[in-house]
Tab-separated table of C-alpha atoms in Angstrom:
chain	number	residue	atom	x	y	z
A	1	MET	CA	-0.237	-0.534	0.081
A	2	ALA	CA	3.006	2.213	0.910
A	3	SER	CA	4.886	1.841	-2.811
A	4	VAL	CA	0.772	2.457	-4.122
A	5	GLY	CA	0.331	5.710	-2.199
A	6	LEU	CA	4.605	6.863	-3.221
A	7	ASN	CA	3.572	6.420	-7.065
A	8	LYS	CA	0.028	8.381	-6.573
A	9	TRP	CA	2.473	11.598	-4.927
A	10	ARG	CA	5.304	11.013	-8.425
A	11	LYS	CA	2.928	11.637	-10.210
A	12	ALA	CA	1.781	14.992	-9.022
A	13	VAL	CA	4.000	15.972	-7.489
A	14	LEU	CA	7.368	15.152	-9.331
A	15	PRO	CA	6.303	16.537	-13.080
A	16	SER	CA	5.149	20.170	-11.252
A	17	ILE	CA	9.030	20.177	-10.158
A	18	PHE	CA	10.607	18.904	-13.354
A	19	VAL	CA	9.379	21.693	-16.171
A	20	ARG	CA	11.328	22.532	-18.881
A	21	HIS	CA	10.022	26.174	-18.767
A	22	SER	CA	10.792	26.826	-14.807
A	23	SER	CA	14.377	26.329	-14.863
A	24	THR	CA	15.438	29.602	-14.823
A	25	GLN	CA	13.575	29.808	-11.448
A	26	LEU	CA	15.507	27.822	-11.039
A	27	LYS	CA	18.912	29.883	-11.295
A	28	ARG	CA	20.962	30.158	-7.554
A	29	GLY	CA	24.934	30.218	-7.432
A	30	THR	CA	27.261	33.799	-7.928
A	31	GLY	CA	26.412	32.907	-11.294
A	32	GLY	CA	30.017	30.807	-12.403
A	33	ARG	CA	31.524	26.694	-12.652
A	34	SER	CA	28.875	25.605	-9.530
A	35	SER	CA	26.158	27.891	-10.020
A	36	PHE	CA	22.815	26.947	-11.951
A	37	SER	CA	22.374	29.950	-14.531
A	38	GLY	CA	18.725	28.042	-15.958
A	39	ILE	CA	19.637	27.827	-18.710
A	40	VAL	CA	19.443	24.221	-19.841
A	41	ALA	CA	20.632	24.030	-23.570
A	42	THR	CA	20.923	21.160	-26.529
A	43	VAL	CA	23.483	21.084	-28.399
A	44	PHE	CA	24.217	19.603	-31.561
A	45	GLY	CA	27.348	19.536	-33.001
A	46	ALA	CA	29.299	19.983	-30.480
A	47	THR	CA	32.003	17.540	-31.224
A	48	GLY	CA	33.238	19.998	-33.769
A	49	PHE	CA	35.035	23.124	-34.355
A	50	TYR	CA	31.978	25.660	-32.352
A	51	GLY	CA	31.396	23.381	-30.359
A	52	ARG	CA	33.638	23.188	-28.320
A	53	TYR	CA	33.915	26.931	-27.401
A	54	ILE	CA	30.303	27.888	-27.529
A	55	VAL	CA	29.748	24.680	-24.549
A	56	ASN	CA	33.206	25.441	-22.717
A	57	ARG	CA	31.117	29.164	-22.167
A	58	LEU	CA	27.192	28.053	-21.306
A	59	GLY	CA	29.194	25.269	-19.151
A	60	ARG	CA	31.867	27.876	-17.340
A	61	VAL	CA	28.288	30.402	-16.749
A	62	GLY	CA	26.736	26.957	-14.699
A	63	SER	CA	24.092	26.380	-17.528
A	64	GLN	CA	23.255	22.356	-18.191
A	65	VAL	CA	24.503	21.179	-21.413
A	66	VAL	CA	23.117	17.727	-23.734
A	67	ILE	CA	25.913	16.673	-25.918
A	68	PRO	CA	24.431	14.228	-28.815
A	69	TYR	CA	26.998	12.915	-30.669
A	70	ARG	CA	26.975	9.885	-33.030
A	71	GLY	CA	30.625	8.465	-32.739
A	72	ASP	CA	31.947	6.873	-30.139
A	73	GLU	CA	33.414	8.587	-26.489
A	74	HIS	CA	36.395	9.670	-27.271
A	75	ASP	CA	34.279	12.170	-30.162
A	76	TYR	CA	33.054	13.683	-26.904
A	77	ARG	CA	36.014	13.702	-24.093
A	78	HIS	CA	37.703	16.755	-24.835
A	79	LEU	CA	34.229	18.273	-23.159
A	80	ARG	CA	34.329	16.696	-19.556
A	81	PRO	CA	36.167	19.043	-18.152
A	82	MET	CA	34.174	22.045	-19.152
A	83	GLY	CA	31.009	22.127	-16.810
A	84	ASP	CA	30.454	21.189	-13.288
A	85	LEU	CA	29.802	17.544	-12.330
A	86	GLY	CA	26.892	16.515	-13.975
A	87	GLN	CA	26.147	19.495	-16.077
A	88	LEU	CA	27.334	18.151	-19.484
A	89	ILE	CA	24.851	14.573	-20.647
A	90	PHE	CA	25.667	12.644	-23.393
A	91	LEU	CA	24.052	10.923	-25.261
A	92	PRO	CA	23.863	9.749	-29.312
A	93	TYR	CA	21.983	10.253	-31.503
A	94	ASN	CA	21.332	9.595	-35.327
A	95	LEU	CA	20.035	12.946	-37.796
A	96	ARG	CA	18.118	10.137	-39.185
A	97	ASP	CA	16.115	8.923	-36.208
A	98	THR	CA	13.414	10.949	-34.355
A	99	ALA	CA	13.167	9.777	-31.119
A	100	SER	CA	16.576	9.600	-30.703
A	101	ILE	CA	16.753	13.567	-31.287
A	102	GLU	CA	13.251	14.116	-29.708
A	103	LYS	CA	15.271	11.790	-26.561
A	104	ALA	CA	18.564	14.677	-26.199
A	105	LEU	CA	16.254	18.131	-26.306
A	106	LYS	CA	12.968	16.627	-23.723
A	107	TYR	CA	14.685	18.708	-21.303
A	108	SER	CA	15.909	21.631	-22.818
A	109	ASN	CA	15.007	25.173	-23.113
A	110	VAL	CA	17.647	25.672	-25.823
A	111	VAL	CA	18.326	24.358	-28.493
A	112	ILE	CA	21.666	24.908	-30.725
A	113	ASN	CA	22.457	23.749	-34.159
A	114	LEU	CA	25.538	23.371	-35.438
A	115	VAL	CA	24.939	20.178	-37.510
A	116	GLY	CA	27.015	21.010	-40.578
A	117	ARG	CA	29.423	18.885	-42.947
A	118	ASP	CA	32.317	20.812	-45.091
A	119	TYR	CA	32.632	17.589	-47.782
A	120	GLU	CA	30.174	15.612	-48.794
A	121	THR	CA	29.921	11.637	-47.967
A	122	ARG	CA	28.531	8.426	-49.683
A	123	ASN	CA	26.473	8.784	-45.903
A	124	PHE	CA	25.805	12.204	-45.362
A	125	LYS	CA	25.442	14.976	-49.213
A	126	PHE	CA	25.476	18.224	-47.231
A	127	GLU	CA	21.358	18.449	-48.026
A	128	ASP	CA	21.151	15.435	-46.061
A	129	THR	CA	22.440	17.768	-43.739
A	130	HIS	CA	22.299	21.719	-43.941
A	131	VAL	CA	18.157	20.807	-44.964
A	132	THR	CA	16.897	17.881	-43.945
A	133	GLY	CA	19.087	17.549	-40.354
A	134	ALA	CA	18.561	20.960	-40.059
A	135	ARG	CA	14.717	20.601	-40.319
A	136	ALA	CA	13.804	17.505	-37.833
A	137	ILE	CA	15.849	19.145	-34.965
A	138	ALA	CA	13.681	21.892	-35.671
A	139	ASP	CA	10.941	20.302	-36.215
A	140	ALA	CA	11.764	18.594	-32.616
A	141	ALA	CA	12.260	22.059	-30.915
A	142	ARG	CA	9.340	22.946	-31.439
A	143	ARG	CA	6.734	19.884	-31.185
A	144	ALA	CA	8.820	19.493	-27.920
A	145	GLY	CA	7.554	23.445	-27.269
A	146	VAL	CA	11.239	24.866	-26.851
A	147	SER	CA	11.768	28.192	-25.977
A	148	ARG	CA	14.949	29.507	-27.678
A	149	LEU	CA	16.638	27.843	-31.554
A	150	VAL	CA	20.177	28.628	-32.883
A	151	HIS	CA	20.138	27.613	-36.106
A	152	PHE	CA	23.690	27.907	-37.627
A	153	SER	CA	24.355	29.104	-41.402
A	154	ALA	CA	27.065	30.899	-43.405
A	155	LEU	CA	27.769	33.441	-44.666
A	156	ASN	CA	26.704	33.781	-47.946
A	157	ALA	CA	24.462	31.435	-48.108
A	158	SER	CA	22.140	31.468	-51.407
A	159	LYS	CA	20.295	29.408	-53.745
A	160	ASP	CA	22.713	30.891	-56.728
A	161	SER	CA	25.090	31.078	-54.839
A	162	PRO	CA	27.769	27.874	-56.814
A	163	SER	CA	28.973	26.945	-53.763
A	164	LYS	CA	26.784	23.721	-52.970
A	165	PHE	CA	27.575	24.163	-49.492
A	166	LEU	CA	26.371	27.665	-49.801
A	167	GLN	CA	22.673	26.947	-51.686
A	168	THR	CA	22.131	23.764	-49.121
A	169	LYS	CA	23.181	26.353	-46.164
A	170	ALA	CA	19.930	28.427	-47.912
A	171	LEU	CA	18.078	26.310	-48.128
A	172	GLY	CA	18.315	24.364	-44.691
A	173	GLU	CA	17.436	27.790	-43.522
A	174	GLU	CA	14.255	28.120	-45.079
A	175	ALA	CA	13.693	24.770	-44.163
A	176	VAL	CA	14.319	25.870	-40.021
A	177	LYS	CA	12.131	29.460	-40.076
A	178	ASP	CA	9.135	26.786	-41.565
A	179	ALA	CA	9.514	24.877	-39.341
A	180	PHE	CA	10.433	27.230	-36.116
A	181	PRO	CA	9.844	30.263	-36.777
A	182	SER	CA	11.660	33.031	-34.243
A	183	VAL	CA	14.445	30.905	-34.549
A	184	THR	CA	18.004	32.737	-34.284
A	185	ILE	CA	19.720	32.356	-36.976
A	186	VAL	CA	23.839	33.320	-37.210
A	187	ARG	CA	26.065	33.055	-40.152
A	188	PRO	CA	29.571	33.359	-39.950
A	189	SER	CA	32.358	34.764	-42.040
A	190	GLU	CA	35.397	32.292	-42.653
A	191	THR	CA	36.868	30.996	-38.907
A	192	PHE	CA	40.003	31.328	-37.755
A	193	GLY	CA	41.090	29.740	-34.203
A	194	HIS	CA	43.313	26.121	-32.653
A	195	GLU	CA	41.256	23.757	-35.110
A	196	ASP	CA	39.807	25.592	-37.523
A	197	ARG	CA	40.592	24.864	-41.033
A	198	PHE	CA	41.471	27.826	-42.182
A	199	PHE	CA	44.281	29.403	-40.864
A	200	ASN	CA	45.367	25.506	-40.605
A	201	PHE	CA	45.398	24.806	-44.150
A	202	TYR	CA	47.128	27.762	-45.686
A	203	ALA	CA	50.188	27.056	-43.171
A	204	LYS	CA	50.080	23.406	-43.881
A	205	LEU	CA	50.224	24.214	-47.941
A	206	ARG	CA	54.190	25.005	-46.638
A	207	ALA	CA	54.880	20.716	-47.220
A	208	LEU	CA	54.599	21.187	-50.760
A	209	PRO	CA	58.165	20.641	-53.094
A	210	LEU	CA	60.112	23.837	-52.583
A	211	GLY	CA	57.960	25.382	-50.587
A	212	LEU	CA	55.266	26.463	-53.195
A	213	ILE	CA	52.330	28.024	-51.537
A	214	PRO	CA	49.493	27.305	-54.467
A	215	LEU	CA	47.407	30.282	-54.990
A	216	VAL	CA	44.056	30.796	-57.494
A	217	GLU	CA	45.353	34.914	-59.273
A	218	TYR	CA	47.047	35.587	-56.209
A	219	GLY	CA	44.051	35.858	-53.869
A	220	PHE	CA	44.198	38.792	-55.199
A	221	LYS	CA	41.156	38.843	-56.050
A	222	THR	CA	39.076	37.104	-52.932
A	223	HIS	CA	37.892	39.547	-49.699
A	224	LYS	CA	38.487	37.873	-45.685
A	225	MET	CA	37.045	38.818	-42.844
A	226	PRO	CA	38.333	36.514	-40.806
A	227	LEU	CA	36.334	36.168	-37.815
A	228	TYR	CA	37.657	34.885	-33.815
A	229	VAL	CA	35.999	31.177	-32.621
A	230	GLY	CA	35.907	33.226	-29.339
A	231	ASP	CA	33.682	35.726	-30.684
A	232	ILE	CA	31.363	32.932	-31.409
A	233	ALA	CA	31.059	32.038	-28.492
A	234	GLY	CA	30.361	35.097	-26.295
A	235	ALA	CA	27.557	35.188	-28.927
A	236	VAL	CA	25.291	32.810	-28.443
A	237	ALA	CA	25.796	32.945	-25.089
A	238	ASN	CA	24.484	36.712	-25.697
A	239	ILE	CA	22.063	35.609	-27.899
A	240	ILE	CA	20.658	33.269	-25.640
A	241	SER	CA	20.454	36.295	-22.967
A	242	ASP	CA	18.196	38.251	-24.947
A	243	PRO	CA	14.720	37.187	-26.241
A	244	SER	CA	14.630	40.564	-28.788
A	245	THR	CA	17.076	38.140	-30.509
A	246	ALA	CA	14.067	35.999	-31.584
A	247	GLY	CA	13.684	36.298	-34.845
A	248	ASN	CA	16.228	37.710	-35.908
A	249	ILE	CA	19.707	36.764	-38.528
A	250	TYR	CA	22.799	37.593	-37.256
A	251	GLU	CA	25.764	38.059	-39.633
A	252	LEU	CA	29.194	37.384	-37.869
A	253	THR	CA	32.441	38.361	-39.408
A	254	GLY	CA	35.851	39.799	-38.214
A	255	PRO	CA	36.400	43.661	-38.190
A	256	ASN	CA	38.353	43.858	-41.296
A	257	LYS	CA	38.614	43.257	-44.986
A	258	TYR	CA	41.583	41.875	-46.462
A	259	LEU	CA	43.490	40.215	-50.124
A	260	LEU	CA	43.317	36.445	-49.354
A	261	TYR	CA	46.907	37.125	-50.907
A	262	ASP	CA	47.892	39.766	-47.647
A	263	LEU	CA	46.603	37.291	-45.090
A	264	VAL	CA	48.178	34.610	-46.439
A	265	GLU	CA	51.368	36.629	-46.676
A	266	TYR	CA	51.014	37.257	-43.459
A	267	LEU	CA	50.310	34.210	-41.139
A	268	TYR	CA	53.998	33.930	-43.006
A	269	ARG	CA	55.719	36.174	-41.886
A	270	LEU	CA	53.848	35.152	-38.205
A	271	MET	CA	55.680	31.817	-38.371
A	272	TYR	CA	58.653	33.009	-39.806
A	273	ARG	CA	58.529	31.009	-42.558
A	274	PRO	CA	59.364	31.338	-46.227
A	275	PHE	CA	56.190	32.590	-48.420
A	276	ARG	CA	56.313	31.919	-51.661
A	277	PRO	CA	53.066	32.081	-53.370
A	278	VAL	CA	52.517	31.003	-56.655
A	279	ALA	CA	50.339	31.120	-59.103
A	280	VAL	CA	47.765	28.645	-60.050
A	281	PRO	CA	44.942	28.061	-63.029
A	282	GLU	CA	41.863	27.839	-61.532
A	283	LEU	CA	40.974	24.126	-63.822
A	284	LEU	CA	43.875	22.471	-62.694
A	285	MET	CA	42.935	23.355	-58.777
A	286	ARG	CA	40.470	21.883	-59.599
A	287	PHE	CA	41.731	18.684	-61.369
A	288	THR	CA	44.211	18.404	-57.626
A	289	ALA	CA	40.801	18.882	-55.723
A	290	PHE	CA	38.793	16.126	-57.932
A	291	GLY	CA	41.598	13.514	-56.888
A	292	LEU	CA	41.504	14.658	-53.538
A	293	GLU	CA	38.035	13.936	-52.825
A	294	GLN	CA	38.622	10.308	-54.157
A	295	SER	CA	40.594	10.006	-51.092
A	296	PRO	CA	39.448	7.317	-49.207
A	297	PHE	CA	40.286	10.109	-45.708
A	298	ILE	CA	39.468	13.392	-44.869
A	299	PRO	CA	39.553	15.341	-47.404
A	300	HIS	CA	41.575	18.752	-47.174
A	301	LEU	CA	40.678	20.034	-50.414
A	302	THR	CA	37.203	19.693	-53.003
A	303	ARG	CA	36.234	21.403	-55.486
A	304	ASP	CA	33.062	22.822	-53.492
A	305	ILE	CA	35.470	23.817	-50.875
A	306	LEU	CA	37.510	24.979	-53.545
A	307	THR	CA	35.230	27.474	-54.158
A	308	ARG	CA	34.221	28.903	-51.537
A	309	MET	CA	37.798	29.494	-50.784
A	310	TYR	CA	37.692	32.295	-53.812
A	311	LEU	CA	34.230	33.468	-52.920
A	312	SER	CA	34.726	37.019	-51.054
A	313	ASN	CA	33.002	37.768	-47.562
A	314	VAL	CA	30.270	40.216	-48.529
A	315	PRO	CA	28.258	40.575	-45.734
A	316	THR	CA	24.471	41.836	-46.707
A	317	PRO	CA	23.974	45.130	-45.909
A	318	ASP	CA	21.707	46.375	-42.781
A	319	LEU	CA	21.801	42.882	-41.278
A	320	PRO	CA	22.786	43.206	-37.613
A	321	GLY	CA	26.499	41.886	-36.572
A	322	LEU	CA	29.227	41.046	-33.134
A	323	GLU	CA	28.700	44.419	-32.922
A	324	ASP	CA	24.398	44.635	-32.218
A	325	LEU	CA	25.178	41.195	-30.133
A	326	GLY	CA	27.499	43.425	-27.611
A	327	ILE	CA	30.822	41.790	-28.790
A	328	ALA	CA	33.708	44.238	-30.425
A	329	PRO	CA	35.172	42.189	-32.612
A	330	THR	CA	38.375	40.715	-32.330
A	331	PRO	CA	40.697	41.076	-35.279
A	332	VAL	CA	43.589	38.710	-36.521
A	333	GLU	CA	46.289	40.056	-34.923
A	334	ASP	CA	45.896	39.781	-31.718
A	335	LYS	CA	44.487	36.460	-31.373
A	336	CYS	CA	46.482	35.138	-34.703
A	337	ILE	CA	49.805	33.672	-33.025
A	338	ALA	CA	48.060	30.967	-30.680
A	339	VAL	CA	47.012	29.140	-34.146
A	340	MET	CA	50.185	29.529	-35.574
A	341	ARG	CA	53.584	29.942	-33.704
A	342	ARG	CA	52.935	25.882	-32.949
A	343	TYR	CA	54.534	26.145	-36.802
A	344	ARG	CA	57.157	28.073	-36.122
A	345	GLY	CA	60.992	26.475	-36.556
A	346	PHE	CA	62.747	26.291	-32.491
A	347	LEU	CA	64.946	29.221	-33.583
A	348	ASP	CA	61.666	31.440	-34.027
A	349	TYR	CA	58.964	30.427	-31.672
A	350	ASN	CA	59.859	32.637	-28.826
A	351	LYS	CA	59.606	35.673	-30.261
A	352	PRO	CA	57.571	38.247	-30.320
A	353	VAL	CA	54.647	38.812	-32.158
A	354	ASP	CA	55.449	42.584	-32.057
A	355	ASP	CA	58.578	42.144	-34.209
A	356	VAL	CA	55.583	41.755	-36.990
A	357	GLN	CA	54.133	43.676	-38.590
A	358	PRO	CA	50.422	44.196	-39.038
A	359	ILE	CA	48.753	43.125	-42.105
A	360	VAL	CA	48.974	45.487	-44.717
A	361	ARG	CA	45.524	46.216	-45.800
A	362	ARG	CA	44.474	46.905	-49.651
A	363	ALA	CA	40.707	45.245	-49.219
């Protein structure tokens, strides 16, 4: 009889305790790692480049973070120290399994979708990840009554883009808006940080024969506005905490625009490595990229990546950016050394950054 009474109490009382939308009323502590911010966030794609910075930012203010993953424990082990004990919850999921998506966000009041692919595989095409998968997450978030959805797209996303990646990013935005009208969409430009595929890619080109750095038309026709990954984490934190950001599109870029040539030349000066650029015909580069696509390993260059490499960053006029979220954009010169120092030689490793002249800005 006692057990029957206990079960009735559980059914009557527990649902009123564990209610998603009241979690903000349970905020406690001074706002640090061992506090509770009131945010329970599910971060899809947290094992990627952006994810580790966003999870770290959420964890250090006492948020509980649910991290769906589709690999094994080695894919997320670097995230474990980023939250207090019990505040990071890891759940296996499959982007094609609606039930696993719903389980991952069942108790969350914030969902962040960072899922994306730089290249297609036989299992996941761009459309599967950027459109179908994004729609599935947005649909599940709406059905679960999630308060805030933050969806990551890409700068220059357009259905008319020559890049299939950017085409599907634009289609994904439409799909997510249809499913969750109050979604906040973030469009970051090429981003640099310790684990990036931007600055690291150009740094590793020094291993090519004779140290020649292949650039289409020397990079003189391409303009980039590099964004520091730490600024993205700060922007997401401010988006979540400000209800007025719901339904908006934010384009995040760095503060300065550079010619690709000038940017790569600065990286090599910072590394104290000789910069030997060579103009390579685009057709030859595309042929090389096609060959690399046939590799059974992760391709560092594909034809679509090559297309995006030489597309200039063009922000949309009148759309809000980092400054509107209270974030001062970080110049490349302030943080680039954290990425490039490891490429220096032994004798140059500890040379001060101040000895290197800033990037020449001709854009």
